[in-house]
Amino acid sequence: MCGPRARAFLRRGGWAVILAANVAIKTTGLIAQYLSIKQKVPDAILFFRLGDFYEMFFEDAELASRILDIQLTSRSREGAPLCGVPYHSAEPYIAKLLRAGHKVAVCEQTPTAATRGLMPRQIVRIITPGTVNDELVLSADEKNYLSVVLPAPEGFALASVDVSTGEFRVTQLGNASSLLEELRRLGPREILAAPQLGDLADRLAGLPLTRLDDSYWDSRRAAEALTQRFGPPNPALSPEMLAAGGVALLYLEQTFGAEMAHLRPPELYRASQYLQVDEVSRAHLELVVSSDGTRKGSLFSVLDQTRTAAGARTLASWLLYPLLDIDAIHRRQDAIEELFDADLGGSITAALSQIGDLERLVGRVASLKAGPRECLKLRLALEAVGELKSAFGGFRSRELERCAADLDPLPDLVGQIAAAVSDEPPMTARDGGAIRPGYDAGVDELRALSLDARSVIARLEARERERTSIGSLKVRYNQVFGYYLEITKAHLERAPADYERKQTLVGAERFTTPELKELERKILSAESGLKELETELFLKLLRAISAHAGALARTARAAGELDCLASLAQVARRRGYVRPIINTGAALSIADGRHPVLEANLKRGEFVPNDLEIDPEERQLLLITGPNMAGKSTYLRQVALIVIMAQAGSFVPATRATLGLVDRIFTRIGARDDLRRGESTFMVEMRETARLLAGLGERSLLLLDEVGRGTSTFDGLAIAWSLAEYLHDRTQARILFATHFHELTDLARERPRVKNLCMAVREWGGDVVFLRQVVEGAASRSYGIEVAKLAGLPDGLILRAREILNNLEQGELDANGMPRLARGRSRGGAQARQMDLFSPAERRAIDELKALDPDRLTPIEALNTLSRLSAVLERREKREEE
Ligand code: ADP
């Protein structure tokens, strides 16, 4: 009785392992050994080598079986939950666990000659999501950062390394919020947080944290490690940045390994050098991922025509870090303009496709982790680099010139790889056959020897057949018994006397001879010698390539940038984008702007373009009214996306755009309940609003959509109104304020820099048609019922709503500004009618009258009371006359 996994296990000879393991448990306690090793890596999944399998136990087994979708069994003796994967194909399983954000500790058997009883075991590798460069684990178009956070005198130091590409960046953030923002923008796979972070520790919860023991956090040791690798540090880096970078380095050396020739020295950057789009806005705008968490439907997906993974990563990073430096923006624009008119087909596309993920390939080679096939890929990529360099050689814009200059096809290195690596190399050098014939005399000699020995064996076989007259005699080889002569039972009596019996099978007998033994020794030593020599030569080659890691990494980066620029140019041309004028002014002026993603999803000509004119002097706050579904939030988003694209250096979907630099974009778009945190929509909305008010500066662009929707109409209107006033009176930010409260349009009469825009709507026999056009002026009404009709509510319901609306519109506001229900049609109870009939002042008058005790009034008091009460009635009469 056993399950499919167990059956497969037994087929592979696993029974022997089970037997051996069971014996071991009885005497020495395998589980005890497991537990003592597991204790050292509490936050990693322990892959515990047991014969041909890596086994996982207890919680690790339960977790891994779920993620890997493998069967969970239990060890009969201890009842311990157990699952396992074959050791020789463990990599994909490890990759899957890492992708799910887990760490894996690999524990191997380490027997010695003296081993008796329980097999000694120890952890040989800890693999973590932030310290890998294996294709199986990485996402091609995403960076794979490991980040380190350390407290600094003013805020926090943050170091981030992507060991797959060698990128290493450090910065300082002023407070916990900006640190968290930056972490969310980077999206590290793993974060090492210093122990002394205080309150911040709680706010980091939910992020992929790794706890390190205190020895790592010795700042001096960390900084020294950095100096040792990269030489004297850049004086602009603070001691905390150096320490953070050093911790990252030490951790990488421990987990990934010390070979990192591709790692660049830490580069200083500041979040304030880039247009800040906070996490909430980034999500609203669907910059690099859409609301479903994938690239599909994001701005990135529309702009991405890249051919290489490095190109795609560059594009994503440009969108996440739009520039504030006009000159740098111009450089990208010039390049795109030049490429716009160029023919990007043919050779450039082909060369880029062949380059593949050169950046990560270089990382694999420089960390000595690459196999022979990756070296071959590198050679092909470098050959393509040569073509790319000549294709880009003729361009004159600075950025293209710089990139082309950075491209180094390293012809000598290509020659070296071509000479050393065979045309169809195996996965690893140990598999044999990696080294090209003629490259190394030693390899050729050993190969000849083993080849020769084989023909000697063949000759021996023929000779023995003749000598024994057994036509079926064979010389064979297996792992356990080596070479042998096999004679079937039927011919056994003809076995010569000098044959030594080696093994007996059911139908045959296996023998050896002194001559065969000697041959075997020669063959095996030639083969193992060959393996060793090939491995050694290959490693030498990897080191030789690593010596060029700097030039290779520069080349790879330049190819990625060219790819990204070519992609932007191609999309600009295909979709009719224009080069925006970027200046230091404050006005934003866009003619015929389009929403890049929506436009891409519609048929040509279906998207209705819209203009924008906004500036802090005259038109600071644009109040956009119009019914739901009219296109308000699309308009808001398109403005933000155009600004971001422009500052990323891209062309923009418009016929003309002049844009004064924006340094922060805030959005409050759409109402999303954050149920996870148990907060109501309204609370979230107000919290976000508070957050963005706190951050507004004079170069900010603020997009507000439907503020105050999550509460009662009048609360909402009141908040929206006072918010608009506040923004106008107290800030210089440029603001787009979309609302379905058309009452707000009155604000334009009171505040000079508030301008009304509305979404044009055509009424057509009781229906509305959305024109999707933004026009000057205020919407006359909300068209809610028409929208409800469009949405397919039943006719009767719509009819009744119209009737009620009609009644409401004919009614007046009471003293509270509350609309009265329809006269004579009120269906409310007596109380509702009372509420309807009396204003609060009148109600107070009635109450006062009721509570009056005439016996206790002095004549003067009685007179005063009477005149007050009659004044209330007078006011009412007056109102009714009006
Ligand atoms: P609102 O914010 O006013 O409720 P949306 O911006 O969500 O409206 O737009 C509603 C729908 O109208 C969008 O999903 C889109 O399909 C369409 N739409 C919006 N703007 C345009 C436009 N300029 N051209 C074409 N279709 C548009």
CSV table of N, CA, C and O and ligand atoms in Angstrom, one decimal, residues 593-595 598-599 602 605-610 624-638 669 705-706 709 738-740 759 770-774 787, ligand 1:
chain,number,residue,atom,x,y,z
A,593,GLY,N,-4.8,65.7,-25.9
A,593,GLY,CA,-4.2,64.7,-25.1
A,593,GLY,C,-5.1,63.4,-25.2
A,593,GLY,O,-6.3,63.5,-25.3
A,594,ARG,N,-4.4,62.3,-25.1
A,594,ARG,CA,-5.2,61.0,-25.1
A,594,ARG,C,-4.6,60.1,-23.9
A,594,ARG,O,-3.5,60.3,-23.5
A,595,HIS,N,-5.5,59.2,-23.5
A,595,HIS,CA,-5.1,58.3,-22.4
A,595,HIS,C,-4.4,57.1,-23.2
A,595,HIS,O,-5.0,56.4,-23.9
A,598,LEU,N,-6.0,53.5,-22.6
A,598,LEU,CA,-7.4,53.3,-23.1
A,598,LEU,C,-7.4,53.5,-24.7
A,598,LEU,O,-8.1,52.7,-25.4
A,599,GLU,N,-6.6,54.4,-25.1
A,599,GLU,CA,-6.5,54.6,-26.6
A,599,GLU,C,-6.1,53.3,-27.3
A,599,GLU,O,-6.6,52.9,-28.3
A,602,LEU,N,-8.8,50.9,-27.7
A,602,LEU,CA,-10.0,51.2,-28.6
A,602,LEU,C,-9.6,51.2,-30.0
A,602,LEU,O,-8.4,51.2,-30.4
A,605,GLY,N,-9.4,56.1,-33.7
A,605,GLY,CA,-10.4,57.2,-33.9
A,605,GLY,C,-11.5,57.2,-32.8
A,605,GLY,O,-12.3,58.1,-32.7
A,606,GLU,N,-11.6,56.1,-32.0
A,606,GLU,CA,-12.7,56.0,-31.1
A,606,GLU,C,-12.4,56.8,-29.8
A,606,GLU,O,-13.3,57.3,-29.2
A,607,PHE,N,-11.2,57.0,-29.5
A,607,PHE,CA,-10.8,57.8,-28.3
A,607,PHE,C,-11.0,59.3,-28.6
A,607,PHE,O,-10.5,59.8,-29.7
A,608,VAL,N,-11.7,60.0,-27.8
A,608,VAL,CA,-11.9,61.4,-28.0
A,608,VAL,C,-10.8,62.2,-27.3
A,608,VAL,O,-10.7,62.2,-26.0
A,609,PRO,N,-9.9,62.9,-28.0
A,609,PRO,CA,-8.8,63.6,-27.4
A,609,PRO,C,-9.4,64.9,-26.7
A,609,PRO,O,-10.4,65.4,-27.0
A,610,ASN,N,-8.6,65.3,-25.7
A,610,ASN,CA,-9.0,66.5,-24.9
A,610,ASN,C,-7.8,67.4,-24.6
A,610,ASN,O,-6.7,66.9,-24.4
A,624,ILE,N,-14.0,69.9,-12.6
A,624,ILE,CA,-14.6,69.2,-13.8
A,624,ILE,C,-15.8,68.5,-13.3
A,624,ILE,O,-15.8,67.6,-12.5
A,625,THR,N,-16.9,69.0,-13.9
A,625,THR,CA,-18.2,68.3,-13.5
A,625,THR,C,-18.7,67.5,-14.7
A,625,THR,O,-18.3,67.7,-15.8
A,626,GLY,N,-19.7,66.7,-14.4
A,626,GLY,CA,-20.2,65.9,-15.5
A,626,GLY,C,-20.7,64.6,-14.8
A,626,GLY,O,-20.2,64.2,-13.7
A,627,PRO,N,-21.6,63.9,-15.5
A,627,PRO,CA,-22.2,62.7,-14.9
A,627,PRO,C,-21.2,61.6,-14.7
A,627,PRO,O,-20.1,61.6,-15.4
A,628,ASN,N,-21.5,60.6,-13.9
A,628,ASN,CA,-20.7,59.4,-13.9
A,628,ASN,C,-20.6,58.8,-15.3
A,628,ASN,O,-21.5,58.9,-16.0
A,629,MET,N,-19.4,58.2,-15.5
A,629,MET,CA,-19.2,57.6,-16.8
A,629,MET,C,-19.0,58.5,-17.9
A,629,MET,O,-18.8,58.1,-19.1
A,630,ALA,N,-18.9,59.8,-17.6
A,630,ALA,CA,-18.7,60.8,-18.7
A,630,ALA,C,-17.3,60.8,-19.2
A,630,ALA,O,-17.0,61.3,-20.3
A,631,GLY,N,-16.4,60.4,-18.4
A,631,GLY,CA,-14.9,60.4,-18.8
A,631,GLY,C,-14.1,61.2,-17.9
A,631,GLY,O,-12.9,61.6,-18.3
A,632,LYS,N,-14.6,61.6,-16.7
A,632,LYS,CA,-13.8,62.6,-15.9
A,632,LYS,C,-12.5,61.9,-15.4
A,632,LYS,O,-11.4,62.5,-15.5
A,633,SER,N,-12.6,60.7,-14.9
A,633,SER,CA,-11.4,60.2,-14.3
A,633,SER,C,-10.4,59.7,-15.4
A,633,SER,O,-9.2,59.8,-15.2
A,634,THR,N,-10.9,59.4,-16.5
A,634,THR,CA,-10.0,59.1,-17.6
A,634,THR,C,-9.2,60.3,-18.0
A,634,THR,O,-8.0,60.2,-18.2
A,635,TYR,N,-9.9,61.4,-18.0
A,635,TYR,CA,-9.2,62.7,-18.3
A,635,TYR,C,-8.1,63.0,-17.3
A,635,TYR,O,-7.0,63.4,-17.6
A,636,LEU,N,-8.5,62.8,-16.0
A,636,LEU,CA,-7.5,63.1,-14.9
A,636,LEU,C,-6.3,62.2,-15.1
A,636,LEU,O,-5.1,62.6,-15.0
A,637,ARG,N,-6.5,60.9,-15.3
A,637,ARG,CA,-5.4,60.0,-15.4
A,637,ARG,C,-4.6,60.3,-16.6
A,637,ARG,O,-3.3,60.2,-16.6
A,638,GLN,N,-5.2,60.7,-17.7
A,638,GLN,CA,-4.4,60.9,-18.9
A,638,GLN,C,-3.4,62.1,-18.7
A,638,GLN,O,-2.3,62.0,-19.2
A,669,ILE,N,-8.1,59.1,-6.6
A,669,ILE,CA,-9.0,58.7,-7.7
A,669,ILE,C,-9.8,57.4,-7.3
A,669,ILE,O,-9.2,56.5,-6.8
A,705,ASP,N,-10.5,63.1,-7.5
A,705,ASP,CA,-11.7,62.6,-8.2
A,705,ASP,C,-12.7,62.1,-7.2
A,705,ASP,O,-12.5,61.3,-6.4
A,706,GLU,N,-13.9,62.8,-7.2
A,706,GLU,CA,-15.0,62.4,-6.4
A,706,GLU,C,-14.6,62.4,-4.9
A,706,GLU,O,-14.9,61.5,-4.2
A,709,ARG,N,-17.3,61.3,-1.6
A,709,ARG,CA,-18.4,60.4,-2.1
A,709,ARG,C,-18.8,59.4,-1.0
A,709,ARG,O,-19.9,59.0,-1.0
A,738,ALA,N,-12.2,66.7,-10.1
A,738,ALA,CA,-13.4,66.1,-10.7
A,738,ALA,C,-14.5,65.8,-9.7
A,738,ALA,O,-14.2,65.3,-8.7
A,739,THR,N,-15.7,66.2,-10.0
A,739,THR,CA,-16.8,65.9,-9.0
A,739,THR,C,-18.1,65.7,-9.7
A,739,THR,O,-18.3,66.3,-10.8
A,740,HIS,N,-19.0,65.0,-9.1
A,740,HIS,CA,-20.3,64.9,-9.6
A,740,HIS,C,-21.2,65.9,-8.9
A,740,HIS,O,-22.4,66.0,-9.2
A,759,MET,N,-17.9,67.8,-18.7
A,759,MET,CA,-17.9,66.8,-19.8
A,759,MET,C,-19.1,67.0,-20.6
A,759,MET,O,-20.2,66.9,-20.1
A,770,PHE,N,-22.8,60.5,-24.1
A,770,PHE,CA,-21.6,61.1,-23.6
A,770,PHE,C,-20.7,61.4,-24.8
A,770,PHE,O,-20.4,60.6,-25.7
A,771,LEU,N,-20.3,62.7,-24.9
A,771,LEU,CA,-19.4,63.1,-26.0
A,771,LEU,C,-18.0,62.9,-25.6
A,771,LEU,O,-17.1,63.0,-26.5
A,772,ARG,N,-17.7,62.6,-24.3
A,772,ARG,CA,-16.3,62.5,-23.9
A,772,ARG,C,-15.4,63.7,-24.1
A,772,ARG,O,-14.2,63.6,-24.2
A,773,GLN,N,-16.1,64.8,-24.2
A,773,GLN,CA,-15.3,66.0,-24.5
A,773,GLN,C,-15.3,67.0,-23.3
A,773,GLN,O,-16.4,67.2,-22.7
A,774,VAL,N,-14.1,67.5,-23.0
A,774,VAL,CA,-14.0,68.4,-21.9
A,774,VAL,C,-14.2,69.8,-22.5
A,774,VAL,O,-13.5,70.2,-23.4
A,787,VAL,N,-27.9,58.1,-16.5
A,787,VAL,CA,-26.9,57.1,-16.4
A,787,VAL,C,-27.4,55.8,-15.8
A,787,VAL,O,-27.1,54.7,-16.3
B,1,ADP,P1,-16.2,59.1,-14.9
B,1,ADP,O1,-14.9,59.2,-14.2
B,1,ADP,O2,-16.7,60.4,-15.4
B,1,ADP,O3,-17.2,58.3,-14.2
B,1,ADP,P2,-14.6,57.4,-16.7
B,1,ADP,O4,-13.4,58.3,-16.9
B,1,ADP,O5,-14.5,56.3,-15.8
B,1,ADP,O6,-15.9,58.3,-16.3
B,1,ADP,O7,-15.0,56.9,-18.1
B,1,ADP,C1,-16.0,56.0,-18.3
B,1,ADP,C2,-15.7,55.2,-19.6
B,1,ADP,O8,-15.9,56.1,-20.7
B,1,ADP,C3,-14.3,54.7,-19.7
B,1,ADP,O9,-14.2,53.4,-19.2
B,1,ADP,C4,-14.0,54.7,-21.1
B,1,ADP,O10,-14.4,53.5,-21.7
B,1,ADP,C5,-14.9,55.8,-21.7
B,1,ADP,N1,-14.1,57.0,-22.0
B,1,ADP,C6,-13.7,57.9,-21.1
B,1,ADP,N2,-13.1,58.9,-21.7
B,1,ADP,C7,-13.1,58.6,-23.0
B,1,ADP,C8,-12.6,59.3,-24.2
B,1,ADP,N3,-11.9,60.5,-24.1
B,1,ADP,N4,-12.7,58.7,-25.4
B,1,ADP,C9,-13.4,57.5,-25.5
B,1,ADP,N5,-13.9,56.9,-24.4
B,1,ADP,C10,-13.7,57.4,-23.2
